[in-house]
Amino acid sequence: MASTFQAGGLASGLDTNTIIDKFVLLRSASLTQLQKNQAGAQTKVSTLADITSKLAALQTAARALSSGGVLGATALGKNSAFTAVPGTGAVAGEYSVQVQTLAQSAKARSQAFGIDGLVRGGTLALTVQGQSYGVTIADGSSLNEAAAALRQSGAPISAVVLNDGTNLYLSISSVKTGFPVGGAAADALSIVETSTGTAGQPLGATLFQPAQNATFLVDGLAFTRQSNQVTDAVPGTSLTLAAQGGPAENLSIAYDSDATSAKLKTFVDAYNAVMSVVQKQLAVTPQTDRSATLSGDLSMRSLQARLQSLVSSTVGTLSNVRTLADLGVKTNRDGSLQIDSSALAGAIARDPSAVNAMFSTAASGLGDLTTTLADAFTRAGDGILTVRSKSLADGVREMDSQATRLQDALDAYRALLVAQFTAMEKLVSSLKNSSTFLTAVSNNSSST
């Protein structure tokens, strides 16, 4: 708190403001140290929160590789009737794919309307993909108003007005291609119109393009799907059917070390993010502010050891590829991980199934091991970092109370000093006044 004196020492000539500030500063050393310790504890809490977040990211990365696989694959060559995108669970192999028909939407169109033509009022009973919907058309509506009523019905359809330069037409189509497998094409879109009005003319919508499902062969096996986007025919691979009626084409899927490396890198990057913070906390130098780091905290040493153990762990059920090192994941001198692309390619060539099993194997796989590690440190209630963070946060709150008490004591001490120096100034001023009076009386007596 600043001195309350605005012009100290007017009587005594002393700089009482500065004197009081110096006295208060000498007594505030304990508060200054407490505030430094509190700031350091808050920094530790923030660091623990950062590590907790990064451990969660590491756990997420490991789980994704455990459930989705590490192996990446690519489709070799080009196909004209379809495109193939290998994804999670794709298996290297050769497949014969022949596209017989492409899926298409059911489409209907109204009769021709003049530019100013009106639609006769009534109701439309729609069946779209096997579901029923009712639409009411106001008598004397414009074609655009009728299209809006259809769109607002909630039916999964597109309704637009087309202009060929002479007439207007209301075009209605199912949003989805094809029709429910096992059902009938008519289930995709049907329209029954009941006219009750008198103005204008009925829509008279009729089907001009029936719904059609995609049909294709994979290694001679027949498939029927409602869409041209197919994800469940070739394992782990998405097919987009593009042209129908052509000959069978070869689909070649091969394991891709670059794609595998990209997947594995998500785990490596997440691991390095955690280890980087831990190593920074443990790297003590003469300039290290120990009050603001976790250098002496047992939780950091424990986490460092567990992370290193995770990297060196062996998946017991595997033979040719059992550790991250076998996958080409090397440990640098600073504790970070790095992928050796050549070693990874060799691991894929030796035992591709083991690459995925490194993470997916129950109990001993890196997916479960990483989850166990993350839970041990971050679990609510009893996680090692959770408990340590709570302890530090409780300490910060206690230091808040201590700081308040110390500040109150300093404020009281300053107030006492101000009162004492004020009294002194008044006394000095009084003595000076007395001295001046006596001097004046003495001078008057001498002159007479």
CSV table of C-alpha atoms in Angstrom, one decimal, residues 1 25 121 124 192 196 205 236 269 277 305 319 354 361-363 371 375 378 381 397 418 441-442 445:
chain,number,residue,atom,x,y,z
A,1,MET,CA,0.0,0.0,0.0
A,25,LEU,CA,9.4,-3.1,2.9
A,121,GLY,CA,-55.6,-27.1,-54.5
A,124,LEU,CA,-50.5,-35.2,-52.2
A,192,VAL,CA,-51.0,-39.8,-55.4
A,196,THR,CA,-60.3,-30.5,-54.2
A,205,ALA,CA,-46.8,-35.5,-61.5
A,236,GLY,CA,-11.8,-51.9,-45.0
A,269,ASP,CA,3.8,-37.3,-31.6
A,277,VAL,CA,7.1,-31.6,-20.7
A,305,ALA,CA,9.9,-44.3,-15.9
A,319,SER,CA,7.0,-63.3,-32.6
A,354,ALA,CA,1.7,-58.1,-36.1
A,361,THR,CA,-3.6,-57.3,-28.4
A,362,ALA,CA,-5.6,-57.5,-25.2
A,363,ALA,CA,-3.7,-56.7,-21.9
A,371,THR,CA,-4.8,-46.7,-21.1
A,375,ASP,CA,-5.6,-44.0,-15.9
A,378,THR,CA,-5.1,-39.0,-14.5
A,381,GLY,CA,-10.1,-39.2,-7.4
A,397,ARG,CA,-5.8,-21.6,-1.3
A,418,VAL,CA,1.9,7.0,9.8
A,441,VAL,CA,9.3,38.1,22.7
A,442,SER,CA,13.0,38.2,23.4
A,445,SER,CA,12.3,43.1,25.1
